[in-house]
Amino acid sequence: MAYNVSAETYCFFLFSLLFFSFSFSEAQKVPAMYIFGDSLVDVGNNNHLKVSLAKANFPHNGVDYPGKKATGRFSNGKNPADFLAEKVGLPTSPPYLSVSNSNNSSVFLAGVSFASGGAGIFNGTDELYRQSIPLPKQVSYYSDVYEALVQQLGSAAAQDHLSKSVFAVVIGSNDLLGYFNSGSNDRKESTPQQFVDQMVVNLKAQLKRLHNLGGRKFLVTGTGAIGCCPSQRNQNKTSGECNEEANYWSVQYNEGLKSMLQGLKTELQSFSYSYFDAYSVFLNFIQKPATYGFSEVKAACCGLGNLKAEVPCVPISTYCSNRSDHVFWDLYHPTEAAARIFVDMIFDGSKQYVNPVNLKQLIAA
Ligand SMILES: *[C@@H]1O[C@H](CO)[C@@H](O)[C@H](O)[C@H]1NC(C)=O
Ligand SMILES: *[C@@H]1O[C@H](CO)[C@@H](O)[C@H](O)[C@H]1NC(C)=O
Ligand SMILES: *[C@@H]1O[C@H](CO)[C@@H](O)[C@H](O)[C@H]1NC(C)=O
Ligand SMILES: *[C@@H]1O[C@H](CO)[C@@H](O)[C@H](O)[C@H]1NC(C)=O
Ligand SMILES: *[C@@H]1O[C@H](CO)[C@@H](O)[C@H](O)[C@H]1NC(C)=O
């Protein structure tokens, strides 16, 4: 008897669980993700650029990717764009430059990625890396996609589709790193405060363009503790300490970004967003590595020289045997393990790290 009761309870529980997860996923269906940004989320756009120095379509990149394939991701495996897609139940949005010649705008319906390694908010940041697709150009490419969707679906259905889609924007690190490069022109032309303020102004203009072109739900990430990436630590060979100036201005930029987003929400009623505090999560990795399963937070996994940051991850470089205990894959980019944790936090992290709502809540709203 007791057995029967518990079996019944068990079945009921299972049924409720199935029913609940079914209705949950139905209610949360995201038709598409449109991705904008830099190498943190590039899934192969730069492979299509002729002379770009910012490429990753060679070993040892991709050593942990299915088929050990170097796809153009700056990672040992998957990058945050892949994990974002997994979270919302979509295939990874394909690189725009791999589908832009398609004679079938249906390919745009499940999302597209415009992200490009080396890209910045400013057109000029591109000059440093020759070449990449700066954010203003990424948004111009998106406007072509928008036109194609309107043609295919009609205006009302296209707006409806886009209003449920997620627009992810992961950018800013290259602008900051470029500024703090010794001998940069930006540094001669503006103070750090003027520079980060102008980043925010220019990003706001691009977000407004996307909103004009149907974007409603935005995931915007702040910049990380860029002063602690191996390339910056390597600037102080004796201590290997973080570049505190770069970190300080990353925080200042993030402050400006947060208030800009709040302002945009007031200005545009239909604009909603999740802001992800990548900086704090990065700092947690460094301060409490064991909590996250990391044992190496300073050195890159793949590279050569001091902190493996003197030579980038190219075929002649060596790479560490255990990629899941390293925060950094190469001198700038996180490992797959770190990327997975970032995206877990973006999706259902607490307000401390993602606000005013996390991505799960943004989608449900
Ligand atoms: C593209 O599609 C249109 C109509 O769907 C067709 O008329 C045209 O020939 C196609 N072009 C190419 C290059 O396939
Ligand atoms: C366009 O692509 C979609 C899915 O990618 C496919 O279902 C459809 O048949 C294609 N249309 C044409 C005209 O090729
Ligand atoms: C960036 O470059 C595009 C052309 O590629 C130009 O139309 C745009 O005005 C530029 N933006 C800024 C802020 O200079
Ligand atoms: C390197 O770090 C040490 C310890 O923090 C500091 O004393 C030194 O000034 C730094 N050197 C440079 C070149 O920044
Ligand atoms: C690699 O690192 C992870 C995370 O610290 C650890 O769980 C795992 O046991 C390590 N694997 C090997 C083969 O040492």
GROMACS .gro file of C-alpha atoms and ligand atoms in nm:
model
  435
    1MET     CA    1   0.000   0.000   0.000
    2ALA     CA    2   0.268   0.236   0.104
    3TYR     CA    3   0.448   0.140  -0.212
    4ASN     CA    4   0.140   0.223  -0.422
    5VAL     CA    5   0.099   0.561  -0.264
    6SER     CA    6   0.454   0.658  -0.322
    7ALA     CA    7   0.444   0.527  -0.678
    8GLU     CA    8   0.136   0.735  -0.743
    9THR     CA    9   0.295   1.037  -0.585
   10TYR     CA   10   0.602   0.971  -0.787
   11CYS     CA   11   0.402   0.948  -1.110
   12PHE     CA   12   0.212   1.261  -1.029
   13PHE     CA   13   0.534   1.437  -0.951
   14LEU     CA   14   0.688   1.321  -1.276
   15PHE     CA   15   0.380   1.426  -1.468
   16SER     CA   16   0.378   1.770  -1.310
   17LEU     CA   17   0.743   1.804  -1.381
   18LEU     CA   18   0.701   1.714  -1.747
   19PHE     CA   19   0.399   1.935  -1.779
   20PHE     CA   20   0.575   2.219  -1.608
   21SER     CA   21   0.890   2.197  -1.816
   22PHE     CA   22   0.680   2.169  -2.131
   23SER     CA   23   0.477   2.480  -2.057
   24PHE     CA   24   0.788   2.656  -1.936
   25SER     CA   25   0.982   2.602  -2.257
   26GLU     CA   26   0.678   2.686  -2.471
   27ALA     CA   27   0.627   3.012  -2.291
   28GLN     CA   28   0.994   3.104  -2.318
   29LYS     CA   29   1.046   3.036  -2.684
   30VAL     CA   30   1.303   3.270  -2.832
   31PRO     CA   31   1.280   3.272  -3.211
   32ALA     CA   32   1.630   3.411  -3.272
   33MET     CA   33   1.944   3.563  -3.129
   34TYR     CA   34   2.121   3.844  -3.310
   35ILE     CA   35   2.476   3.875  -3.181
   36PHE     CA   36   2.697   4.184  -3.198
   37GLY     CA   37   3.044   4.219  -3.057
   38ASP     CA   38   3.407   4.117  -3.056
   39SER     CA   39   3.624   3.805  -3.032
   40LEU     CA   40   3.453   3.697  -2.710
   41VAL     CA   41   3.155   3.593  -2.923
   42ASP     CA   42   3.292   3.571  -3.281
   43VAL     CA   43   3.196   3.232  -3.426
   44GLY     CA   44   3.377   3.272  -3.757
   45ASN     CA   45   3.305   3.607  -3.922
   46ASN     CA   46   3.672   3.696  -3.936
   47ASN     CA   47   3.748   3.378  -4.132
   48HIS     CA   48   3.585   3.562  -4.422
   49LEU     CA   49   3.799   3.875  -4.394
   50LYS     CA   50   4.091   3.869  -4.635
   51VAL     CA   51   4.373   4.037  -4.447
   52SER     CA   52   4.262   4.030  -4.084
   53LEU     CA   53   4.525   3.969  -3.817
   54ALA     CA   54   4.249   3.888  -3.569
   55LYS     CA   55   4.188   3.528  -3.668
   56ALA     CA   56   4.164   3.202  -3.480
   57ASN     CA   57   4.092   2.946  -3.751
   58PHE     CA   58   4.411   2.751  -3.684
   59PRO     CA   59   4.537   2.523  -3.404
   60HIS     CA   60   4.547   2.511  -3.111
   61ASN     CA   61   4.219   2.698  -3.108
   62GLY     CA   62   3.932   2.451  -3.103
   63VAL     CA   63   4.136   2.170  -2.945
   64ASP     CA   64   3.829   2.086  -2.731
   65TYR     CA   65   3.569   2.178  -2.994
   66PRO     CA   66   3.372   1.888  -3.148
   67GLY     CA   67   3.606   1.733  -3.405
   68LYS     CA   68   3.895   1.937  -3.260
   69LYS     CA   69   3.805   2.191  -3.524
   70ALA     CA   70   3.953   2.544  -3.533
   71THR     CA   71   3.638   2.731  -3.634
   72GLY     CA   72   3.751   3.088  -3.582
   73ARG     CA   73   3.644   3.090  -3.218
   74PHE     CA   74   3.910   3.239  -2.990
   75SER     CA   75   3.877   2.950  -2.746
   76ASN     CA   76   3.983   2.595  -2.676
   77GLY     CA   77   3.621   2.494  -2.733
   78LYS     CA   78   3.286   2.667  -2.733
   79ASN     CA   79   3.256   3.036  -2.661
   80PRO     CA   80   2.986   3.240  -2.483
   81ALA     CA   81   2.780   3.271  -2.805
   82ASP     CA   82   2.746   2.890  -2.815
   83PHE     CA   83   2.639   2.869  -2.452
   84LEU     CA   84   2.389   3.153  -2.492
   85ALA     CA   85   2.231   2.966  -2.783
   86GLU     CA   86   2.220   2.643  -2.579
   87LYS     CA   87   2.048   2.821  -2.293
   88VAL     CA   88   1.766   2.949  -2.511
   89GLY     CA   89   1.738   2.625  -2.709
   90LEU     CA   90   1.866   2.750  -3.045
   91PRO     CA   91   2.154   2.647  -3.267
   92THR     CA   92   2.445   2.894  -3.248
   93SER     CA   93   2.368   3.192  -3.472
   94PRO     CA   94   2.584   3.150  -3.785
   95PRO     CA   95   2.842   3.412  -3.888
   96TYR     CA   96   2.674   3.674  -4.106
   97LEU     CA   97   2.955   3.661  -4.362
   98SER     CA   98   2.897   3.288  -4.409
   99VAL     CA   99   2.530   3.333  -4.499
  100SER     CA  100   2.506   3.685  -4.644
  101ASN     CA  101   2.521   3.552  -5.000
  102SER     CA  102   2.238   3.312  -4.937
  103ASN     CA  103   1.943   3.369  -5.166
  104ASN     CA  104   1.707   3.268  -4.890
  105SER     CA  105   1.632   3.506  -4.606
  106SER     CA  106   1.492   3.213  -4.405
  107VAL     CA  107   1.846   3.156  -4.283
  108PHE     CA  108   1.819   3.485  -4.090
  109LEU     CA  109   1.508   3.370  -3.905
  110ALA     CA  110   1.691   3.172  -3.636
  111GLY     CA  111   1.944   3.451  -3.579
  112VAL     CA  112   2.274   3.572  -3.717
  113SER     CA  113   2.604   3.675  -3.561
  114PHE     CA  114   2.782   3.991  -3.667
  115ALA     CA  115   3.054   3.960  -3.401
  116SER     CA  116   3.410   4.006  -3.516
  117GLY     CA  117   3.742   3.956  -3.339
  118GLY     CA  118   3.920   4.285  -3.279
  119ALA     CA  119   3.603   4.490  -3.317
  120GLY     CA  120   3.532   4.794  -3.106
  121ILE     CA  121   3.255   5.044  -3.047
  122PHE     CA  122   3.463   5.296  -3.240
  123ASN     CA  123   3.537   5.258  -3.608
  124GLY     CA  124   3.898   5.345  -3.530
  125THR     CA  125   3.955   5.053  -3.291
  126ASP     CA  126   3.956   4.838  -3.602
  127GLU     CA  127   4.274   5.007  -3.723
  128LEU     CA  128   4.464   4.843  -3.443
  129TYR     CA  129   4.375   4.494  -3.562
  130ARG     CA  130   4.326   4.535  -3.938
  131GLN     CA  131   4.078   4.427  -4.008
  132SER     CA  132   3.758   4.351  -3.824
  133ILE     CA  133   3.397   4.465  -3.843
  134PRO     CA  134   3.344   4.764  -3.613
  135LEU     CA  135   3.012   4.785  -3.430
  136PRO     CA  136   2.862   5.057  -3.658
  137LYS     CA  137   2.928   4.831  -3.958
  138GLN     CA  138   2.781   4.529  -3.776
  139VAL     CA  139   2.462   4.727  -3.722
  140SER     CA  140   2.459   4.828  -4.090
  141TYR     CA  141   2.482   4.460  -4.185
  142TYR     CA  142   2.195   4.392  -3.948
  143SER     CA  143   1.985   4.659  -4.121
  144ASP     CA  144   2.017   4.455  -4.443
  145VAL     CA  145   1.895   4.149  -4.254
  146TYR     CA  146   1.607   4.355  -4.118
  147GLU     CA  147   1.504   4.459  -4.470
  148ALA     CA  148   1.516   4.098  -4.586
  149LEU     CA  149   1.298   3.985  -4.294
  150VAL     CA  150   1.041   4.258  -4.362
  151GLN     CA  151   1.034   4.155  -4.728
  152GLN     CA  152   0.989   3.791  -4.640
  153LEU     CA  153   0.745   3.812  -4.348
  154GLY     CA  154   0.579   4.148  -4.395
  155SER     CA  155   0.631   4.434  -4.156
  156ALA     CA  156   0.398   4.327  -3.875
  157ALA     CA  157   0.523   3.967  -3.858
  158ALA     CA  158   0.886   4.081  -3.878
  159GLN     CA  159   0.832   4.322  -3.587
  160ASP     CA  160   0.665   4.046  -3.387
  161HIS     CA  161   0.952   3.807  -3.459
  162LEU     CA  162   1.216   4.062  -3.363
  163SER     CA  163   1.035   4.176  -3.049
  164LYS     CA  164   1.070   3.823  -2.906
  165SER     CA  165   1.429   3.781  -3.019
  166VAL     CA  166   1.737   3.851  -2.809
  167PHE     CA  167   1.991   4.112  -2.921
  168ALA     CA  168   2.321   4.038  -2.749
  169VAL     CA  169   2.593   4.304  -2.746
  170VAL     CA  170   2.938   4.206  -2.614
  171ILE     CA  171   3.185   4.484  -2.688
  172GLY     CA  172   3.415   4.750  -2.542
  173SER     CA  173   3.728   4.559  -2.434
  174ASN     CA  174   3.917   4.632  -2.755
  175ASP     CA  175   3.846   5.004  -2.736
  176LEU     CA  176   3.984   5.011  -2.381
  177LEU     CA  177   4.283   4.788  -2.453
  178GLY     CA  178   4.364   5.001  -2.755
  179TYR     CA  179   4.355   5.315  -2.544
  180PHE     CA  180   4.591   5.175  -2.282
  181ASN     CA  181   4.836   5.046  -2.541
  182SER     CA  182   5.152   5.246  -2.506
  183GLY     CA  183   5.177   5.505  -2.779
  184SER     CA  184   4.810   5.496  -2.878
  185ASN     CA  185   4.679   5.806  -3.052
  186ASP     CA  186   4.357   5.798  -2.850
  187ARG     CA  187   4.563   5.861  -2.542
  188LYS     CA  188   4.711   6.177  -2.688
  189GLU     CA  189   4.374   6.301  -2.804
  190SER     CA  190   4.153   6.245  -2.500
  191THR     CA  191   4.164   6.184  -2.127
  192PRO     CA  192   4.054   5.839  -2.011
  193GLN     CA  193   3.729   5.988  -1.878
  194GLN     CA  194   3.651   6.155  -2.212
  195PHE     CA  195   3.734   5.830  -2.389
  196VAL     CA  196   3.503   5.607  -2.182
  197ASP     CA  197   3.227   5.870  -2.196
  198GLN     CA  198   3.252   5.873  -2.574
  199MET     CA  199   3.239   5.492  -2.582
  200VAL     CA  200   2.908   5.508  -2.395
  201VAL     CA  201   2.768   5.781  -2.623
  202ASN     CA  202   2.858   5.586  -2.936
  203LEU     CA  203   2.724   5.257  -2.800
  204LYS     CA  204   2.397   5.430  -2.713
  205ALA     CA  205   2.363   5.550  -3.073
  206GLN     CA  206   2.407   5.194  -3.201
  207LEU     CA  207   2.154   5.053  -2.952
  208LYS     CA  208   1.904   5.314  -3.070
  209ARG     CA  209   1.962   5.211  -3.429
  210LEU     CA  210   1.892   4.848  -3.333
  211HIS     CA  211   1.578   4.954  -3.149
  212ASN     CA  212   1.464   5.145  -3.459
  213LEU     CA  213   1.515   4.825  -3.653
  214GLY     CA  214   1.290   4.617  -3.428
  215GLY     CA  215   1.523   4.518  -3.140
  216ARG     CA  216   1.339   4.509  -2.806
  217LYS     CA  217   1.522   4.268  -2.572
  218PHE     CA  218   1.889   4.343  -2.521
  219LEU     CA  219   2.161   4.160  -2.337
  220VAL     CA  220   2.450   4.403  -2.287
  221THR     CA  221   2.768   4.297  -2.112
  222GLY     CA  222   3.006   4.527  -1.930
  223THR     CA  223   3.379   4.495  -1.983
  224GLY     CA  224   3.573   4.254  -1.763
  225ALA     CA  225   3.877   4.308  -1.544
  226ILE     CA  226   4.080   4.361  -1.860
  227GLY     CA  227   4.385   4.468  -1.661
  228CYS     CA  228   4.408   4.111  -1.528
  229CYS     CA  229   4.424   3.932  -1.863
  230PRO     CA  230   4.765   3.771  -1.927
  231SER     CA  231   4.863   4.031  -2.188
  232GLN     CA  232   4.821   4.310  -1.932
  233ARG     CA  233   4.982   4.121  -1.644
  234ASN     CA  234   5.277   4.057  -1.872
  235GLN     CA  235   5.341   4.432  -1.887
  236ASN     CA  236   5.483   4.404  -1.537
  237LYS     CA  237   5.727   4.121  -1.577
  238THR     CA  238   5.850   4.125  -1.219
  239SER     CA  239   5.519   4.109  -1.032
  240GLY     CA  240   5.273   3.991  -1.298
  241GLU     CA  241   5.016   4.201  -1.120
  242CYS     CA  242   4.700   4.332  -1.283
  243ASN     CA  243   4.717   4.661  -1.469
  244GLU     CA  244   4.517   4.866  -1.219
  245GLU     CA  245   4.475   5.162  -1.448
  246ALA     CA  246   4.308   4.951  -1.717
  247ASN     CA  247   4.086   4.791  -1.452
  248TYR     CA  248   3.993   5.129  -1.306
  249TRP     CA  249   3.877   5.260  -1.643
  250SER     CA  250   3.694   4.940  -1.721
  251VAL     CA  251   3.491   5.004  -1.404
  252GLN     CA  252   3.432   5.367  -1.504
  253TYR     CA  253   3.312   5.259  -1.846
  254ASN     CA  254   3.076   5.006  -1.688
  255GLU     CA  255   2.932   5.274  -1.457
  256GLY     CA  256   2.862   5.494  -1.759
  257LEU     CA  257   2.713   5.201  -1.948
  258LYS     CA  258   2.477   5.114  -1.661
  259SER     CA  259   2.336   5.463  -1.634
  260MET     CA  260   2.309   5.493  -2.012
  261LEU     CA  261   2.099   5.173  -2.021
  262GLN     CA  262   1.874   5.302  -1.743
  263GLY     CA  263   1.828   5.624  -1.937
  264LEU     CA  264   1.751   5.439  -2.259
  265LYS     CA  265   1.480   5.237  -2.085
  266THR     CA  266   1.315   5.563  -1.976
  267GLU     CA  267   1.358   5.721  -2.317
  268LEU     CA  268   1.227   5.424  -2.514
  269GLN     CA  269   0.933   5.253  -2.346
  270SER     CA  270   0.969   4.932  -2.547
  271PHE     CA  271   1.341   4.887  -2.476
  272SER     CA  272   1.426   4.624  -2.214
  273TYR     CA  273   1.760   4.484  -2.116
  274SER     CA  274   1.982   4.268  -1.899
  275TYR     CA  275   2.314   4.421  -1.802
  276PHE     CA  276   2.581   4.165  -1.710
  277ASP     CA  277   2.855   4.269  -1.468
  278ALA     CA  278   3.136   4.064  -1.624
  279TYR     CA  279   3.390   4.259  -1.418
  280SER     CA  280   3.267   4.128  -1.081
  281VAL     CA  281   3.246   3.772  -1.204
  282PHE     CA  282   3.599   3.798  -1.339
  283LEU     CA  283   3.721   3.930  -1.007
  284ASN     CA  284   3.552   3.640  -0.827
  285PHE     CA  285   3.742   3.395  -1.049
  286ILE     CA  286   4.067   3.561  -0.951
  287GLN     CA  287   3.993   3.599  -0.581
  288LYS     CA  288   3.820   3.265  -0.518
  289PRO     CA  289   3.940   3.040  -0.800
  290ALA     CA  290   3.873   2.709  -0.620
  291THR     CA  291   3.502   2.795  -0.587
  292TYR     CA  292   3.481   2.780  -0.965
  293GLY     CA  293   3.718   2.488  -1.019
  294PHE     CA  294   4.012   2.699  -1.133
  295SER     CA  295   4.372   2.665  -1.019
  296GLU     CA  296   4.542   2.897  -1.272
  297VAL     CA  297   4.404   3.248  -1.302
  298LYS     CA  298   4.712   3.438  -1.422
  299ALA     CA  299   4.880   3.251  -1.705
  300ALA     CA  300   4.721   3.172  -2.036
  301CYS     CA  301   4.683   2.806  -2.133
  302CYS     CA  302   4.803   2.849  -2.491
  303GLY     CA  303   5.097   3.072  -2.584
  304LEU     CA  304   5.467   3.112  -2.515
  305GLY     CA  305   5.687   3.306  -2.275
  306ASN     CA  306   5.611   3.481  -1.948
  307LEU     CA  307   5.253   3.389  -1.843
  308LYS     CA  308   5.228   3.244  -2.197
  309ALA     CA  309   5.143   3.597  -2.295
  310GLU     CA  310   5.443   3.691  -2.507
  311VAL     CA  311   5.336   3.488  -2.807
  312PRO     CA  312   4.964   3.437  -2.881
  313CYS     CA  313   4.803   3.099  -2.938
  314VAL     CA  314   4.953   3.007  -3.274
  315PRO     CA  315   5.054   2.662  -3.401
  316ILE     CA  316   5.410   2.685  -3.261
  317SER     CA  317   5.277   2.768  -2.912
  318THR     CA  318   5.230   2.510  -2.642
  319TYR     CA  319   4.909   2.457  -2.449
  320CYS     CA  320   4.824   2.329  -2.103
  321SER     CA  321   4.704   1.974  -2.049
  322ASN     CA  322   4.404   2.068  -1.836
  323ARG     CA  323   4.197   2.344  -1.994
  324SER     CA  324   3.920   2.332  -1.735
  325ASP     CA  325   4.136   2.460  -1.451
  326HIS     CA  326   4.252   2.773  -1.641
  327VAL     CA  327   4.053   3.097  -1.663
  328PHE     CA  328   4.239   3.212  -1.975
  329TRP     CA  329   4.280   3.020  -2.294
  330ASP     CA  330   4.516   3.268  -2.458
  331LEU     CA  331   4.652   3.609  -2.368
  332TYR     CA  332   4.306   3.774  -2.397
  333HIS     CA  333   4.030   3.515  -2.408
  334PRO     CA  334   3.858   3.293  -2.153
  335THR     CA  335   3.858   2.915  -2.173
  336GLU     CA  336   3.542   2.724  -2.255
  337ALA     CA  337   3.515   2.646  -1.883
  338ALA     CA  338   3.513   3.015  -1.791
  339ALA     CA  339   3.274   3.101  -2.075
  340ARG     CA  340   3.026   2.842  -1.948
  341ILE     CA  341   3.021   2.996  -1.601
  342PHE     CA  342   2.975   3.346  -1.746
  343VAL     CA  343   2.673   3.236  -1.943
  344ASP     CA  344   2.522   3.044  -1.649
  345MET     CA  345   2.532   3.371  -1.457
  346ILE     CA  346   2.391   3.573  -1.747
  347PHE     CA  347   2.102   3.331  -1.782
  348ASP     CA  348   1.991   3.285  -1.426
  349GLY     CA  349   2.236   3.472  -1.205
  350SER     CA  350   2.129   3.695  -0.917
  351LYS     CA  351   2.072   4.070  -0.938
  352GLN     CA  352   2.420   4.124  -0.800
  353TYR     CA  353   2.563   4.011  -1.135
  354VAL     CA  354   2.287   4.067  -1.388
  355ASN     CA  355   2.027   4.341  -1.362
  356PRO     CA  356   1.763   4.470  -1.360
  357VAL     CA  357   1.671   4.117  -1.474
  358ASN     CA  358   1.864   3.810  -1.586
  359LEU     CA  359   1.833   3.672  -1.937
  360LYS     CA  360   1.575   3.412  -1.835
  361GLN     CA  361   1.354   3.684  -1.692
  362LEU     CA  362   1.416   3.913  -1.990
  363ILE     CA  363   1.294   3.640  -2.223
  364ALA     CA  364   0.989   3.560  -2.012
  365ALA     CA  365   0.879   3.924  -1.981
  366LIG     C1  366   1.699   3.403  -5.584
  366LIG     O1  367   1.563   3.376  -5.556
  366LIG     C2  368   1.472   3.439  -5.650
  366LIG     C3  369   1.327   3.412  -5.606
  366LIG     O2  370   1.318   3.334  -5.491
  366LIG     C4  371   1.499   3.385  -5.791
  366LIG     O3  372   1.416   3.448  -5.884
  366LIG     C5  373   1.646   3.410  -5.826
  366LIG     O4  374   1.676   3.352  -5.950
  366LIG     C6  375   1.742   3.354  -5.721
  366LIG     N1  376   1.878   3.392  -5.749
  366LIG     C7  377   1.981   3.309  -5.742
  366LIG     C8  378   2.116   3.363  -5.771
  366LIG     O5  379   1.966   3.190  -5.709
  367LIG     C1  380   1.485   2.850  -4.750
  367LIG     O1  381   1.542   2.789  -4.636
  367LIG     C2  382   1.446   2.726  -4.551
  367LIG     C3  383   1.515   2.676  -4.425
  367LIG     O2  384   1.648   2.709  -4.421
  367LIG     C4  385   1.380   2.613  -4.628
  367LIG     O3  386   1.283   2.553  -4.547
  367LIG     C5  387   1.314   2.670  -4.753
  367LIG     O4  388   1.261   2.564  -4.832
  367LIG     C6  389   1.413   2.749  -4.838
  367LIG     N1  390   1.344   2.815  -4.946
  367LIG     C7  391   1.388   2.813  -5.071
  367LIG     C8  392   1.306   2.888  -5.172
  367LIG     O5  393   1.491   2.756  -5.103
  368LIG     C1  394   3.195   5.470  -3.903
  368LIG     O1  395   3.217   5.431  -4.036
  368LIG     C2  396   3.102   5.436  -4.119
  368LIG     C3  397   3.140   5.390  -4.258
  368LIG     O2  398   3.201   5.267  -4.254
  368LIG     C4  399   3.045   5.578  -4.124
  368LIG     O3  400   2.926   5.579  -4.200
  368LIG     C5  401   3.017   5.625  -3.982
  368LIG     O4  402   2.977   5.760  -3.986
  368LIG     C6  403   3.141   5.611  -3.896
  368LIG     N1  404   3.104   5.644  -3.760
  368LIG     C7  405   3.172   5.729  -3.685
  368LIG     C8  406   3.119   5.758  -3.549
  368LIG     O5  407   3.276   5.780  -3.724
  369LIG     C1  408   5.538   4.610  -1.104
  369LIG     O1  409   5.472   4.573  -0.984
  369LIG     C2  410   5.547   4.608  -0.868
  369LIG     C3  411   5.471   4.550  -0.748
  369LIG     O2  412   5.339   4.595  -0.746
  369LIG     C4  413   5.562   4.760  -0.863
  369LIG     O3  414   5.638   4.793  -0.749
  369LIG     C5  415   5.631   4.808  -0.989
  369LIG     O4  416   5.636   4.949  -0.990
  369LIG     C6  417   5.559   4.758  -1.113
  369LIG     N1  418   5.633   4.792  -1.233
  369LIG     C7  419   5.579   4.849  -1.339
  369LIG     C8  420   5.669   4.872  -1.455
  369LIG     O5  421   5.460   4.881  -1.343
  370LIG     C1  422   4.127   1.936  -1.457
  370LIG     O1  423   4.080   2.043  -1.378
  370LIG     C2  424   3.949   2.022  -1.327
  370LIG     C3  425   3.904   2.151  -1.261
  370LIG     O2  426   3.995   2.195  -1.165
  370LIG     C4  427   3.949   1.902  -1.233
  370LIG     O3  428   3.819   1.879  -1.185
  370LIG     C5  429   3.998   1.781  -1.309
  370LIG     O4  430   4.011   1.674  -1.225
  370LIG     C6  431   4.132   1.808  -1.377
  370LIG     N1  432   4.165   1.697  -1.467
  370LIG     C7  433   4.282   1.638  -1.463
  370LIG     C8  434   4.301   1.526  -1.561
  370LIG     O5  435   4.370   1.669  -1.386
   0.00000   0.00000   0.00000
